[in-house]
Amino acid sequence: MASAPFADEGYMECDEDTSMISLTNLNIDSLDEREELAYRLLVSLPLSRLAAIQRRIVPHFRVDIIGSLPSEVSLQIFSHLQYETLLVCSLVNRRWNTLANDQSHWMRLCRERNWKWRQPSRIHPLDTPLIHHDGSNDLDDEGMGDSDVDGDNGDRELLLNDVEAAKAELTLMHVELESGFESTSFSGPPVVSPEPSMSGARYTLYPKSSPERDHSRPPARHSAPAALKTIGQTPHISPDYKLLYQTHMKIYNRFRTSSYRLSALQTRGAPNNAHTNTIYCLQLYTYPSGLQVLFTGSRDKTVREWNLTTGLVERVIGGVHTASVLSVCVHGGYLASAGSDNRVAVWDLEKNQLHKVLMDHTDSVLCVRFDDRRLVSCSKDHTMRTYSFPDLTPQHILRAHRAAVNAVSISQNIIASGSGDKSIKLWDADTGKLLRTFELHHNRGIASIDFQYPHVLTGSSDRHLRLVNTLNLKQGWSTSPEYLYDPPDLASSSSPISTVPSGSRFMCQCCGSENVHLVPNGVQGPCVHSDLVRSVVLGEDFVVSGSYDLSIKVWDRKTGGMITDLTGGHTARIFCIGIDRTKIVTCGEDQRICIWDFSHGIDTSFLHLS
């Protein structure tokens, strides 16, 4: 019979923690007593031993609670974080990096800012150098009406002295040296079109061709531009919403730090088929294919469509206006143009033909705007007219202004108008009823307006901008120190007339501080325009203004603080500006079209620009 094995006195089989047994044998049950015992043991050890114990015990404190949860729960927690926090979390460890970079978080952030992904094109825009030329021009600004109230809205000549001209030329020379131009040619069939005739049913959209035409530039195209196919189709790319968000933020920061590249789409006499006179108006437009173009209207009686990918004129629209084109509006495949010949012409871009001509105004049509439901025009004849769209049946004649109606804008079913009589008015677009009047909104006539309900932005010949929330007049700002008072509550008033200007704050636009000392009368402060504000745009984050003083200024939409002052692009009065999420485009009396690109060096092929 086998004998039982001897017990191994040097080994003990136990499922419990030996430390617990030891503590039990010591009759130490209280946590406080255990803590005190541990402390006494540690202080009795040399530093080298304490360091070794620290290395062994630290991992027990690193408990990743978030990482240990199910992925669905962890993602739900991360979905409440903003982008700065997500970026920091992605650096913690691999698990957190995976959670923070999940596309669902970045898609949510992009949707909050209305930033959309589009399939990128393989064709990228070309940079055109800004070439200096003599920008002096004595033409009047036909796109501004006179004031019948105080007579202070007349056009003023803008003469550059020798010092200003030298500064402008030096700036342009630097830009010319730093930028280059690379031309790309496309082949196409020759264009043959009949001479324009006002008596005929068809109008030419292209310049007349001849056997002796200059073959050094590509011919005009027959139809509205589609996606260029010279390089081949791009395969479908899955959206990267983190990249989309970071790209937008990078461009946003460039706007705030005034980091841009200046180039010229047109200078006087270049390219060969460019405008031949003052350029009064422009608008950026993106076709459903993703191709972005620019439409411009000029004193040369034509509208030109520019391909911003190639920097070339795609087509010239002419034969209807017999005088200057003062305003253009593009939407949904249609183009509306208004001119000093009292006409509004509507073009079907897809069919490449004239849709209809409206000749109801009795004086120059200064501005035209339309959306999916209606078209609105305003004129020097003190009236506005509305038409149903796209059939263009007359609806309402809006009569209330006492001077030329210089600008109009549509948002939802409300129309906002600005006039030389210093007032802005809000109208019901469906009924034509006057909803509210803001008298003496500026000290002089209103030259420009942009409207995104409930916010109205205006620029004036008093050199100032004003932003007002029409639902709460205490919200808003102005660049003028003359509007320092608290507007009364008009909610209980039944009168549609308000003598309350919009902004209730004045601040230094460089630092955003409201604790500023007002400059003496007759002294121009550094943070405002020094001449008439001819064009304003209300963006998502920024307000942009263009002035007769040759500058474009970018302002913070919320605070009114000036972010950047863009100069050196124009040598004569600026008449119109347009913006998208990557650039500012300007035109003016000097026949220049300038592009202030804040996305230079960044791939923006997957961005929706509008």
Short mmCIF file of C-alpha atoms in Angstrom, two decimals, residues 339-538:
data_model
loop_
_atom_site.label_atom_id
_atom_site.label_comp_id
_atom_site.label_asym_id
_atom_site.label_seq_id
_atom_site.Cartn_x
_atom_site.Cartn_y
_atom_site.Cartn_z
CA GLY A 339 -29.88 97.24 -66.26
CA SER A 340 -30.00 100.98 -66.63
CA ASP A 341 -32.18 100.40 -69.72
CA ASN A 342 -35.13 99.79 -67.31
CA ARG A 343 -35.15 96.07 -68.20
CA VAL A 344 -34.94 92.76 -66.37
CA ALA A 345 -33.89 89.81 -68.54
CA VAL A 346 -34.25 86.21 -67.39
CA TRP A 347 -32.14 83.50 -69.08
CA ASP A 348 -32.50 79.72 -69.02
CA LEU A 349 -28.92 78.52 -68.59
CA GLU A 350 -29.65 74.87 -69.34
CA LYS A 351 -31.53 75.59 -72.57
CA ASN A 352 -29.08 78.37 -73.34
CA GLN A 353 -31.75 80.83 -74.37
CA LEU A 354 -33.62 83.93 -73.26
CA HIS A 355 -36.60 83.12 -71.05
CA LYS A 356 -38.35 86.50 -70.80
CA VAL A 357 -37.74 90.26 -70.70
CA LEU A 358 -39.57 92.50 -68.21
CA MET A 359 -39.90 96.20 -69.05
CA ASP A 360 -42.27 97.54 -66.39
CA HIS A 361 -40.00 99.99 -64.53
CA THR A 362 -39.75 103.58 -65.73
CA ASP A 363 -36.14 104.12 -64.69
CA SER A 364 -32.94 102.13 -64.15
CA VAL A 365 -33.40 98.77 -62.42
CA LEU A 366 -30.78 98.82 -59.68
CA CYS A 367 -31.18 95.34 -58.21
CA VAL A 368 -32.91 92.03 -58.98
CA ARG A 369 -33.30 88.96 -56.77
CA PHE A 370 -35.34 85.76 -57.09
CA ASP A 371 -35.91 82.40 -55.46
CA ASP A 372 -38.00 79.34 -56.32
CA ARG A 373 -41.29 81.25 -56.00
CA ARG A 374 -40.84 84.87 -56.97
CA LEU A 375 -38.66 87.54 -58.59
CA VAL A 376 -38.26 91.02 -57.10
CA SER A 377 -36.77 94.08 -58.79
CA CYS A 378 -36.17 97.60 -57.49
CA SER A 379 -35.55 100.82 -59.37
CA LYS A 380 -34.65 104.47 -59.39
CA ASP A 381 -38.38 105.06 -60.00
CA HIS A 382 -38.88 104.56 -56.20
CA THR A 383 -40.78 101.28 -56.65
CA MET A 384 -40.31 97.54 -56.38
CA ARG A 385 -42.10 94.98 -58.48
CA THR A 386 -42.70 91.31 -57.76
CA TYR A 387 -43.41 88.49 -60.22
CA SER A 388 -44.25 84.84 -59.81
CA PHE A 389 -41.45 82.51 -60.84
CA PRO A 390 -40.70 80.99 -63.27
CA ASP A 391 -43.71 82.14 -65.35
CA LEU A 392 -42.96 85.79 -64.35
CA THR A 393 -46.58 86.88 -64.02
CA PRO A 394 -46.76 90.36 -62.40
CA GLN A 395 -47.93 90.27 -58.77
CA HIS A 396 -47.37 93.46 -56.75
CA ILE A 397 -46.06 96.99 -57.13
CA LEU A 398 -44.54 98.09 -53.82
CA ARG A 399 -44.68 101.86 -53.32
CA ALA A 400 -43.52 103.38 -50.05
CA HIS A 401 -39.97 104.64 -50.47
CA ARG A 402 -39.43 108.34 -51.14
CA ALA A 403 -36.21 107.90 -53.12
CA ALA A 404 -34.50 105.37 -55.34
CA VAL A 405 -34.66 101.81 -54.02
CA ASN A 406 -31.00 100.83 -54.24
CA ALA A 407 -31.06 97.26 -52.98
CA VAL A 408 -33.45 94.41 -52.26
CA SER A 409 -33.14 90.95 -50.70
CA ILE A 410 -35.48 87.97 -50.15
CA SER A 411 -35.59 85.55 -47.22
CA GLN A 412 -38.44 83.06 -46.81
CA ASN A 413 -41.59 85.04 -47.67
CA ILE A 414 -40.25 88.44 -46.59
CA ILE A 415 -38.63 91.11 -48.77
CA ALA A 416 -36.19 93.66 -47.35
CA SER A 417 -35.49 96.89 -49.26
CA GLY A 418 -33.04 99.74 -48.72
CA SER A 419 -33.40 103.20 -50.20
CA GLY A 420 -31.77 106.57 -50.61
CA ASP A 421 -34.41 107.89 -48.20
CA LYS A 422 -32.32 106.38 -45.34
CA SER A 423 -34.90 103.72 -44.50
CA ILE A 424 -35.25 99.97 -44.78
CA LYS A 425 -38.63 98.31 -45.19
CA LEU A 426 -39.88 94.76 -44.68
CA TRP A 427 -42.66 93.45 -46.94
CA ASP A 428 -44.85 90.37 -47.06
CA ALA A 429 -43.86 88.81 -50.38
CA ASP A 430 -47.16 86.94 -50.74
CA THR A 431 -49.52 89.87 -50.18
CA GLY A 432 -47.31 92.88 -50.90
CA LYS A 433 -48.18 94.34 -47.49
CA LEU A 434 -45.69 96.62 -45.75
CA LEU A 435 -44.77 94.95 -42.45
CA ARG A 436 -42.33 97.39 -40.87
CA THR A 437 -40.31 100.50 -41.66
CA PHE A 438 -37.03 101.45 -40.01
CA GLU A 439 -36.81 105.19 -40.59
CA LEU A 440 -33.45 107.00 -40.36
CA HIS A 441 -31.74 103.65 -40.26
CA HIS A 442 -28.58 105.43 -41.41
CA ASN A 443 -27.61 109.10 -41.51
CA ARG A 444 -27.45 108.95 -45.29
CA GLY A 445 -28.90 106.83 -48.07
CA ILE A 446 -28.68 103.05 -47.90
CA ALA A 447 -26.55 101.61 -50.68
CA SER A 448 -26.57 97.85 -50.00
CA ILE A 449 -28.52 95.21 -48.13
CA ASP A 450 -28.42 91.50 -47.31
CA PHE A 451 -31.21 89.69 -45.52
CA GLN A 452 -31.32 86.32 -43.76
CA TYR A 453 -34.43 86.31 -41.64
CA PRO A 454 -34.54 87.72 -39.04
CA HIS A 455 -31.21 89.53 -39.56
CA VAL A 456 -30.84 92.53 -41.88
CA LEU A 457 -27.40 93.87 -42.83
CA THR A 458 -27.05 97.27 -44.47
CA GLY A 459 -24.27 99.48 -45.83
CA SER A 460 -24.66 103.20 -46.43
CA SER A 461 -23.11 106.28 -47.92
CA ASP A 462 -22.56 107.37 -44.31
CA ARG A 463 -19.63 104.87 -44.47
CA HIS A 464 -21.08 102.52 -41.87
CA LEU A 465 -22.60 99.05 -41.56
CA ARG A 466 -25.49 97.99 -39.36
CA LEU A 467 -26.76 94.53 -38.43
CA VAL A 468 -30.20 94.24 -36.82
CA ASN A 469 -32.28 91.35 -35.53
CA THR A 470 -35.80 92.33 -36.56
CA LEU A 471 -37.28 90.15 -33.80
CA ASN A 472 -35.18 91.76 -31.08
CA LEU A 473 -33.90 95.23 -31.80
CA LYS A 474 -31.57 95.14 -28.81
CA GLN A 475 -29.48 92.52 -30.62
CA GLY A 476 -27.13 93.76 -33.30
CA TRP A 477 -24.21 96.05 -33.87
CA SER A 478 -23.08 99.05 -35.85
CA THR A 479 -19.77 100.56 -36.87
CA SER A 480 -21.10 104.04 -36.12
CA PRO A 481 -20.86 105.69 -32.67
CA GLU A 482 -24.01 107.68 -33.39
CA TYR A 483 -26.40 104.82 -32.59
CA LEU A 484 -25.70 104.57 -28.84
CA TYR A 485 -29.10 104.20 -27.19
CA ASP A 486 -31.39 101.49 -25.99
CA PRO A 487 -34.30 100.95 -28.39
CA PRO A 488 -37.75 100.79 -26.77
CA ASP A 489 -39.92 97.71 -26.86
CA LEU A 490 -42.14 97.95 -29.91
CA ALA A 491 -43.89 94.62 -29.49
CA SER A 492 -47.05 96.33 -28.26
CA SER A 493 -47.04 98.96 -30.99
CA SER A 494 -49.59 98.53 -33.75
CA SER A 495 -47.82 100.96 -36.05
CA PRO A 496 -45.65 99.42 -38.79
CA ILE A 497 -43.26 102.39 -38.55
CA SER A 498 -40.26 102.26 -36.23
CA THR A 499 -37.88 105.18 -35.79
CA VAL A 500 -35.43 102.85 -34.05
CA PRO A 501 -32.15 102.07 -35.76
CA SER A 502 -30.85 98.54 -35.49
CA GLY A 503 -27.62 98.27 -33.54
CA SER A 504 -27.40 99.06 -29.86
CA ARG A 505 -23.63 98.64 -29.43
CA PHE A 506 -20.55 100.40 -30.71
CA MET A 507 -17.12 98.89 -30.33
CA CYS A 508 -13.58 99.03 -31.60
CA GLN A 509 -13.61 96.67 -34.53
CA CYS A 510 -9.94 95.77 -34.09
CA CYS A 511 -10.21 94.49 -30.52
CA GLY A 512 -13.97 94.10 -30.05
CA SER A 513 -13.95 96.28 -26.94
CA GLU A 514 -16.94 98.46 -26.16
CA ASN A 515 -14.82 100.66 -23.88
CA VAL A 516 -13.51 102.94 -26.57
CA HIS A 517 -12.99 106.68 -26.84
CA LEU A 518 -14.93 108.21 -29.71
CA VAL A 519 -12.85 110.00 -32.31
CA PRO A 520 -13.46 113.75 -32.74
CA ASN A 521 -15.75 114.99 -35.48
CA GLY A 522 -14.01 115.07 -38.81
CA VAL A 523 -11.37 112.53 -37.79
CA GLN A 524 -11.59 109.11 -39.41
CA GLY A 525 -11.17 106.17 -37.05
CA PRO A 526 -9.02 103.20 -38.11
CA CYS A 527 -11.77 100.55 -37.94
CA VAL A 528 -14.43 101.84 -40.35
CA HIS A 529 -14.75 102.48 -44.04
CA SER A 530 -13.80 105.94 -45.23
CA ASP A 531 -16.34 106.08 -48.07
CA LEU A 532 -19.68 104.68 -49.24
CA VAL A 533 -20.27 100.99 -48.43
CA ARG A 534 -21.38 99.73 -51.83
CA SER A 535 -21.81 95.99 -51.18
CA VAL A 536 -22.41 93.81 -48.10
CA VAL A 537 -22.72 90.05 -47.60
CA LEU A 538 -24.04 88.27 -44.51
#
